[in-house]
Short mmCIF file of C-alpha atoms in Angstrom, two decimals:
data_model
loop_
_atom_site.label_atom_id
_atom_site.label_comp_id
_atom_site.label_asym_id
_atom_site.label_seq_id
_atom_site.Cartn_x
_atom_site.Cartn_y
_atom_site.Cartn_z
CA UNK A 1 -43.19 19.41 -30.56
CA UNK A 2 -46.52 17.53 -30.54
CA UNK A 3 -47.93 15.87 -27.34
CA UNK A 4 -47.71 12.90 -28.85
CA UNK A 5 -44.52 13.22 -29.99
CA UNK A 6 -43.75 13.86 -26.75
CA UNK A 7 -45.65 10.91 -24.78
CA UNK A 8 -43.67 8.70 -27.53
CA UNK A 9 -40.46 10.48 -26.23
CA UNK A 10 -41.18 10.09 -22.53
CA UNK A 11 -42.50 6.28 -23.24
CA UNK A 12 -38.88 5.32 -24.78
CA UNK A 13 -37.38 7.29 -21.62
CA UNK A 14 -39.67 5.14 -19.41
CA UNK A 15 -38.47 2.03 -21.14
CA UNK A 16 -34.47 2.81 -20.95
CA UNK A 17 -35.37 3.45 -16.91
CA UNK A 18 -36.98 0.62 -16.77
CA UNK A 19 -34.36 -1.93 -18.68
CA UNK A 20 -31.49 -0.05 -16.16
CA UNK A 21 -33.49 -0.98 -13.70
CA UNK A 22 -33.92 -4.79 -14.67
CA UNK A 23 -30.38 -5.14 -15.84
CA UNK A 24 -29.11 -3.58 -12.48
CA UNK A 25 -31.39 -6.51 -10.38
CA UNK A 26 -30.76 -9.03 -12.40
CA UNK A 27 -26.45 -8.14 -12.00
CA UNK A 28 -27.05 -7.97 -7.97
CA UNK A 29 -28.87 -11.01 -8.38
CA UNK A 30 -25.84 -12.63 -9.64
CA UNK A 31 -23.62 -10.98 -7.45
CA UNK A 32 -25.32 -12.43 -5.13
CA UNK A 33 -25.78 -15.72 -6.27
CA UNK A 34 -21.94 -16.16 -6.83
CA UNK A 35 -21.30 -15.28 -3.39
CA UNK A 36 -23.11 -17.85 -1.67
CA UNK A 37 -21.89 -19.90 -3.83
CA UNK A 38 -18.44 -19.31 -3.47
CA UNK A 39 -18.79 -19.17 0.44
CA UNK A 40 -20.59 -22.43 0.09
CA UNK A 41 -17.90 -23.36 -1.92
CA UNK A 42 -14.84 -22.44 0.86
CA UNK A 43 -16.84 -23.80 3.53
CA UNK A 44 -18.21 -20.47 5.04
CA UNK A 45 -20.22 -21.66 7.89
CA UNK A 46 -21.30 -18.74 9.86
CA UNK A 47 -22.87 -21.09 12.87
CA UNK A 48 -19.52 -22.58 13.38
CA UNK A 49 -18.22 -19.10 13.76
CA UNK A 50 -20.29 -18.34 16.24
CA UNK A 51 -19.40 -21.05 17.97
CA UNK A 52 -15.97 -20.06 18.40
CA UNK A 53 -17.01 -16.66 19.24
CA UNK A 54 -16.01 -17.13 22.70
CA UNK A 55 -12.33 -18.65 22.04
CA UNK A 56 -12.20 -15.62 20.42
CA UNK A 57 -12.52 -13.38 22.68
CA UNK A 58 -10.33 -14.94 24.69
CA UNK A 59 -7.69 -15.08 22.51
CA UNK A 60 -8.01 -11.61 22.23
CA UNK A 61 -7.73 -10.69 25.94
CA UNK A 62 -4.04 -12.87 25.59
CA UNK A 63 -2.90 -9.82 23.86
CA UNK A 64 -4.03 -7.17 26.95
CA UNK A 65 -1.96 -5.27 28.23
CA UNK A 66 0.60 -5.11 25.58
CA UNK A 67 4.01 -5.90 26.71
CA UNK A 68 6.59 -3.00 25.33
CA UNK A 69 10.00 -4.72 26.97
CA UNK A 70 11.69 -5.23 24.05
CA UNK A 71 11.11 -1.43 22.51
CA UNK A 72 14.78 -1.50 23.37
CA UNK A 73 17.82 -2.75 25.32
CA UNK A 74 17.39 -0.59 27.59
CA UNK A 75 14.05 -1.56 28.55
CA UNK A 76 14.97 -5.22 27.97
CA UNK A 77 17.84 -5.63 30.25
CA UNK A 78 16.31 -3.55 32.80
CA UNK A 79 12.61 -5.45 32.71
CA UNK A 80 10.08 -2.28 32.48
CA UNK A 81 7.62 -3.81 31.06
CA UNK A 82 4.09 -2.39 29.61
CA UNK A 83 3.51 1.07 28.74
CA UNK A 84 6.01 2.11 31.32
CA UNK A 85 8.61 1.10 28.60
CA UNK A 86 7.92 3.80 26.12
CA UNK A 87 8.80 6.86 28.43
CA UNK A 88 11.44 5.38 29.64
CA UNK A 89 13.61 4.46 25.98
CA UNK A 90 13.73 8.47 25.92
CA UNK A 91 15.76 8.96 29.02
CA UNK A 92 19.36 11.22 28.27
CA UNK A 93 17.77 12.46 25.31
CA UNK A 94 16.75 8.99 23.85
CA UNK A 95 20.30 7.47 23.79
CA UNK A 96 18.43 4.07 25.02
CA UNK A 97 16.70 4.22 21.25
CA UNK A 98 19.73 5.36 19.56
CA UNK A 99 21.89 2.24 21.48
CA UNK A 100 19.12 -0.10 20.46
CA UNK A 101 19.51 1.20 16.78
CA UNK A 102 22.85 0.62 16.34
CA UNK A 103 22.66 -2.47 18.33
CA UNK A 104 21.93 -6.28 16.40
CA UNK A 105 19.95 -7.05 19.50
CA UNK A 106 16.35 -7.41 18.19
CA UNK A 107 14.39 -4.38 20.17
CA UNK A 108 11.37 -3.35 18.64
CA UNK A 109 13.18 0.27 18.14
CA UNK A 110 15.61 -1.79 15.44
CA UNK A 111 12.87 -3.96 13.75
CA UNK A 112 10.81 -1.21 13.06
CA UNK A 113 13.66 0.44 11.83
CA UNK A 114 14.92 -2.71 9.56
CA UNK A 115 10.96 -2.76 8.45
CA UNK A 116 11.26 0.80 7.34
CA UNK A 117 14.62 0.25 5.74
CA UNK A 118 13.27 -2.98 3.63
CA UNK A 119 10.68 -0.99 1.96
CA UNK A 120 12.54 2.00 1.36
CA UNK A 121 15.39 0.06 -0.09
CA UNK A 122 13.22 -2.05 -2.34
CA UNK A 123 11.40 1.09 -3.71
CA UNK A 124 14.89 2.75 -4.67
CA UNK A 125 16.27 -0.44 -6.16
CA UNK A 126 13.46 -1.14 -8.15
CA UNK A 127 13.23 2.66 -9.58
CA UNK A 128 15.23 2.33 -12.33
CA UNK A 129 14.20 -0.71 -14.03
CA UNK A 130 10.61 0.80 -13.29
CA UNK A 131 11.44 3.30 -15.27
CA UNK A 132 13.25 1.80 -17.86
CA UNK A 133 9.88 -0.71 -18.29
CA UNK A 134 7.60 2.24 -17.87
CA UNK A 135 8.86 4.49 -20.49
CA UNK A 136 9.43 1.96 -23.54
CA UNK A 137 6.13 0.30 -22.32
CA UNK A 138 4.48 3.14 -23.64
CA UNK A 139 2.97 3.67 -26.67
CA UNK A 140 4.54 7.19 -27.25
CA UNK A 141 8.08 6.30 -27.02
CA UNK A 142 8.15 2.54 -28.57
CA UNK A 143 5.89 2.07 -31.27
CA UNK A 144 2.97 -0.69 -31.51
CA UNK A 145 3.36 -3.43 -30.91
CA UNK A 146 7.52 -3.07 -30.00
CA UNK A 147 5.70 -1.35 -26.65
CA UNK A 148 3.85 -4.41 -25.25
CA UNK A 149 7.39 -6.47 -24.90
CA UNK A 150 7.77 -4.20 -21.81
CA UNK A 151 4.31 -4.01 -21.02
CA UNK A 152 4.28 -7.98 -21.09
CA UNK A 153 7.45 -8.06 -19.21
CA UNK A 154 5.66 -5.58 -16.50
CA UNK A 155 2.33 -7.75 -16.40
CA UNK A 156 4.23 -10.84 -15.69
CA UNK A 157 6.44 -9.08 -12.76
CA UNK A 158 2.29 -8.00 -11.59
CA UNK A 159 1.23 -11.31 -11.87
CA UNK A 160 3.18 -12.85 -8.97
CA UNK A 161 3.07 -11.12 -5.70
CA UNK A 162 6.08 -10.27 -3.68
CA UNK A 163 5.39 -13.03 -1.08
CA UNK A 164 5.99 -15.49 -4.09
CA UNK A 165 9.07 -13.60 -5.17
CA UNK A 166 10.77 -13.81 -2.13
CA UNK A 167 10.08 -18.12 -2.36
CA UNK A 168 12.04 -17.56 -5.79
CA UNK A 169 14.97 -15.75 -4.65
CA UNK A 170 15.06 -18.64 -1.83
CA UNK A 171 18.70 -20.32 -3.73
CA UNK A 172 20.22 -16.72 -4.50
CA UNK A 173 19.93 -15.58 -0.53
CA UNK A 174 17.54 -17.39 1.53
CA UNK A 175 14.36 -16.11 3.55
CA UNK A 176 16.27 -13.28 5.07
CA UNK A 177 16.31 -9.44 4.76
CA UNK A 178 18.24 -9.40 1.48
CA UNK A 179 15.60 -11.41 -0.12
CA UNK A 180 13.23 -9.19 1.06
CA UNK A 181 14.74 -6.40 -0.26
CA UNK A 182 15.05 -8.33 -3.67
CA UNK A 183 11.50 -9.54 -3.65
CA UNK A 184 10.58 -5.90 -2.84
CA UNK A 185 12.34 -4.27 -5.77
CA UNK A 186 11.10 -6.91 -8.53
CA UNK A 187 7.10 -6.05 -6.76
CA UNK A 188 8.02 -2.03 -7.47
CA UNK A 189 9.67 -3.10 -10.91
CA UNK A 190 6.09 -4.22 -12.17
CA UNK A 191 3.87 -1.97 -10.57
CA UNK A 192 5.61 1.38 -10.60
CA UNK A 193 6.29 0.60 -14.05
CA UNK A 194 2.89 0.38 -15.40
CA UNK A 195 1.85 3.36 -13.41
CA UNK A 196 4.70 5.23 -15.32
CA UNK A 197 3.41 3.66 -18.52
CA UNK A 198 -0.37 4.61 -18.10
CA UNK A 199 1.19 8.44 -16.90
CA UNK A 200 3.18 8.93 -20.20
CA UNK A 201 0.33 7.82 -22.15
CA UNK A 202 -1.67 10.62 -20.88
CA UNK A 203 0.82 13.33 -22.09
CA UNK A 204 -0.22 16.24 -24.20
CA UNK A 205 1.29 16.68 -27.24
CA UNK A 206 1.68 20.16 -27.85
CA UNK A 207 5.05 20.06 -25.83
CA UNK A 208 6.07 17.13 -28.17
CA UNK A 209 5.91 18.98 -31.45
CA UNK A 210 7.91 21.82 -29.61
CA UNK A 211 10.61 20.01 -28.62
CA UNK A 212 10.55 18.64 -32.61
CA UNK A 213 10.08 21.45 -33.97
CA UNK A 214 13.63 22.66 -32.58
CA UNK A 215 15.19 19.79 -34.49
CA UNK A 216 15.58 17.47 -31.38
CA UNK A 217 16.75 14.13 -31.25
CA UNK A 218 14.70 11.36 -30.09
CA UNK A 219 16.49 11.15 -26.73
CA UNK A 220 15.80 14.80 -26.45
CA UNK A 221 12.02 15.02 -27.57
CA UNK A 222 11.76 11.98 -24.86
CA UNK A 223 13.64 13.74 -21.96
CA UNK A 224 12.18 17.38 -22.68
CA UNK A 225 8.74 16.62 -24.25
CA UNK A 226 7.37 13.63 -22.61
CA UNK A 227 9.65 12.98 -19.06
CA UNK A 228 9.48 16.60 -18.15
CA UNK A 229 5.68 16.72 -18.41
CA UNK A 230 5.16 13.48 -16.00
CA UNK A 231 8.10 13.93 -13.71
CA UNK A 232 6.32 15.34 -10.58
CA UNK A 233 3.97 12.64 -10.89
CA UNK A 234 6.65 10.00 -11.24
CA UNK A 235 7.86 11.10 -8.00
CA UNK A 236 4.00 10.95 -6.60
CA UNK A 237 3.59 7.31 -7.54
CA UNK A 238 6.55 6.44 -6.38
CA UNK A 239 5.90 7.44 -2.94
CA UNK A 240 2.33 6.04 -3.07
CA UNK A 241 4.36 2.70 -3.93
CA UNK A 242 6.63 3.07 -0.82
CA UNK A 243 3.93 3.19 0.91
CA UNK A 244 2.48 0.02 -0.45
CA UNK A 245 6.27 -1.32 -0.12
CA UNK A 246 6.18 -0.94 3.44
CA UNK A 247 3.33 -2.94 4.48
CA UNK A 248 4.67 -5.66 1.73
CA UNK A 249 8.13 -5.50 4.09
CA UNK A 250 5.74 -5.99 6.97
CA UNK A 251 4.11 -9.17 5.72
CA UNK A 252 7.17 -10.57 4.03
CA UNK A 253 8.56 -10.06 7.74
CA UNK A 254 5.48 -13.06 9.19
CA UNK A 255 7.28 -15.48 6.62
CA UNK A 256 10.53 -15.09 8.03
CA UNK A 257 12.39 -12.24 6.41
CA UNK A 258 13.12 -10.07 8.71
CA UNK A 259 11.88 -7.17 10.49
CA UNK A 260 8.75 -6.39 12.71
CA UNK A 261 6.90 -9.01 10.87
CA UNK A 262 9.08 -11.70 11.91
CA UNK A 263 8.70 -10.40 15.57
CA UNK A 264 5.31 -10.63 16.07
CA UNK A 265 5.49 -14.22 14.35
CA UNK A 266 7.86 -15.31 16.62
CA UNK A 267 6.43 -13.84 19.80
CA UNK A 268 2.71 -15.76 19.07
CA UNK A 269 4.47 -18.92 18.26
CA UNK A 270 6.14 -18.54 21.69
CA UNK A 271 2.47 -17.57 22.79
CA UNK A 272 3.66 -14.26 24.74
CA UNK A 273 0.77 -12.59 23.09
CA UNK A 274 1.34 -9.50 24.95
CA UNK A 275 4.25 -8.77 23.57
CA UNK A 276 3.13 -9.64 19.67
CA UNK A 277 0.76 -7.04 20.16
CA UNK A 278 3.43 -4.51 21.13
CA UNK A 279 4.56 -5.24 17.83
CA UNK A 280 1.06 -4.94 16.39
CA UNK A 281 1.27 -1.39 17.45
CA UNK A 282 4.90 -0.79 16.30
CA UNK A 283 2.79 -1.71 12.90
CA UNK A 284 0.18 0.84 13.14
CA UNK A 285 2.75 3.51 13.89
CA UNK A 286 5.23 2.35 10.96
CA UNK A 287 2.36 2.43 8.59
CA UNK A 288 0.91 5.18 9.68
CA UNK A 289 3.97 7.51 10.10
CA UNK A 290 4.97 6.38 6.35
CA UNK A 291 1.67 7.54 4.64
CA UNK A 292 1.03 10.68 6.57
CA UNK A 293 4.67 11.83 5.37
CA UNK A 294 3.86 10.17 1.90
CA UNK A 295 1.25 11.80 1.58
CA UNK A 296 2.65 15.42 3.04
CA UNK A 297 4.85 15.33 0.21
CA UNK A 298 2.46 14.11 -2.32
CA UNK A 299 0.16 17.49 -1.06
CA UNK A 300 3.01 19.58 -1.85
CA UNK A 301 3.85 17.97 -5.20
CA UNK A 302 0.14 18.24 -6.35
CA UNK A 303 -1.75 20.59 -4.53
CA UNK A 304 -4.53 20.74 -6.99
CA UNK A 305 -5.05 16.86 -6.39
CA UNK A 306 -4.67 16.76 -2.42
CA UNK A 307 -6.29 18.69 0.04
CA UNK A 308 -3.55 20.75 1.54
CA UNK A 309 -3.01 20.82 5.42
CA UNK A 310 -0.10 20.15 8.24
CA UNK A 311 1.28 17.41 8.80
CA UNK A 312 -0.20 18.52 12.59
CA UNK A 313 -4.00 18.77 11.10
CA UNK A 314 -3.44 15.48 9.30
CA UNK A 315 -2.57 13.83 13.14
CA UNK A 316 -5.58 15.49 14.47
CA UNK A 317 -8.06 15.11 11.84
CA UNK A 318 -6.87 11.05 13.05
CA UNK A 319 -8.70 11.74 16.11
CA UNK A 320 -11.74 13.09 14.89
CA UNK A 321 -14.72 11.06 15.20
CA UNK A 322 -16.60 12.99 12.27
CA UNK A 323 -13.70 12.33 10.02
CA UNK A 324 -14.32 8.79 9.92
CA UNK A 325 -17.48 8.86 9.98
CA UNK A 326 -17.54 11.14 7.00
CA UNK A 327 -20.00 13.55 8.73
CA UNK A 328 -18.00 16.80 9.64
CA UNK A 329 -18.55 19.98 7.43
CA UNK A 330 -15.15 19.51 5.92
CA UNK A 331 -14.63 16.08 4.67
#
């Protein structure tokens, strides 16, 4: 190649940098722009903030020491309060937890419990419609455009969040756990669905023409040639959408249905902070314990997409600074 064929080759090079480079200004630009707008728009004002600052922070001492005297009857009845209360639900081999389970009395023990329960529920109820959606939404087993009745149907489940849901099923049982549970199950109906449908579409098809080359009926070619080759990840999402289901349980719980939600609601309308914040932590340890065995199970399901490890070294890594900070050796 000629040198100036090559300075012409380099200048068009130059010129493509350059344009990136404009295009990429000009779209922070905007992104910027937009965002002072819209806090403009909503009434951001970060001096009055500051102003408040100090409220604040006294608000937030309200919740110090948290107040654990409800973790459960036990604990209740006989007024240990603080940490103290913890320690002491495990006495006789934790029959104060397992009275405050089976109990209606609201301990934290039971909410948490009820929490867990909601989101579980939900996810299992709404499987099979998911499912149902998820597989005719896709392209490969209803043909175009038969498939985007379901994938409509899915999009408009999407389109209104489970804290609206539960407002519609307000007639059928009122804000309580069973509407919960039913506003739950509709959320996983949409959203597991279309994570089915986007799964099946990436299928190979080598499988398919197996299966059809053995004569098989539809059913058949669907069950052997597409279901079996998405089935482990079926069961992956799913669990990635219990854990999404939980935290949904959790804030469907602040409105009233139920739950450790509701306790924490209740206890900072009553303004015994300390206590709310008890619950707070409940929260952290629901959550928590749900994704680390989520994920666990998720590891073993697909190891090639998960880094594998204990549940033990998943605790600790929880605990190690360079973790978050995304500066150990072995992020």
């Amino acid at each position: 190649m000629s040198s100036s064929r090559i300075d012409e080759t380099l200048g068009v090079l130059e010129r493509r940098r350059r344009i990136r480079q404009l295009l990429l200004v000009g779209f922070l630009g905007v992104v910027i722009a937009v965002t002072y707008f819209g806090l403009n728009f909503i009434g951001f004002a970060p001096k009055e903030l500051w102003k408040q600052v100090p409220q604040e922070i006294e608000f937030i001492k309200g919740f110090v020491p948290p107040n654990f005297v409800d973790f459960t009857i036990y604990t209740e009845q006989n007024n240990i309060t603080g940490l103290q209360a913890i320690p002491a639900s495990f006495r006789n081999f934790g029959a104060p937890i397992i009275e405050s389970i089976t109990s209606d009395s609201a301990s934290l023990v039971r909410l948490s419990m009820v929490t867990i329960i909601l989101g579980f529920t939900g996810t299992v109820l709404g499987f099979p419609l998911a499912l149902f959606f998820g597989v005719l939404g896709s392209e490969q087993v209803t043909p175009f455009p038969f498939n985007f009745i379901f994938r409509g149907a899915m999009s408009a489940i999407r389109a209104i969040p489970a804290l609206v849901w539960i407002l519609i099923y307000v007639p059928l049982a009122g804000i309580n756990e069973v509407s919960a549970v039913l506003a739950i199950a509709t959320d996983t109906i949409g959203n597991l669905g279309r994570l089915f449908t986007d799964e099946l579409e990436e299928i190979e098809d080598g499988p398919i023409e197996a299966i059809q080359s053995t004569g098989a009926s539809r059913p058949q070619v669907i069950g052997f040639g597409m279901l079996s080759q998405v089935s482990t990840s079926y069961v992956a999402w799913t669990l990635y959408i219990l854990e999404i289901n939980t935290r949904i349980a959790i804030s469907l719980g602040v409105v009233g249905a139920g739950g450790i939600g509701r306790y924490i609601r209740l206890r900072q309308d009553l303004f015994k902070y300390q206590k709310a914040a008890a619950g707070i932590i409940m929260v952290f340890v629901i959550v928590i314990s749900v994704e680390l065995l989520s994920s666990r199970i998720r590891a073993r399901l697909r190891p090639d997409e998960h880094e594998s490890k204990s549940l033990w070294d998943a605790i600790k890594d929880l605990g190690d600074g360079s973790k978050w900070l995304g500066t150990g050796s072995n992020r």
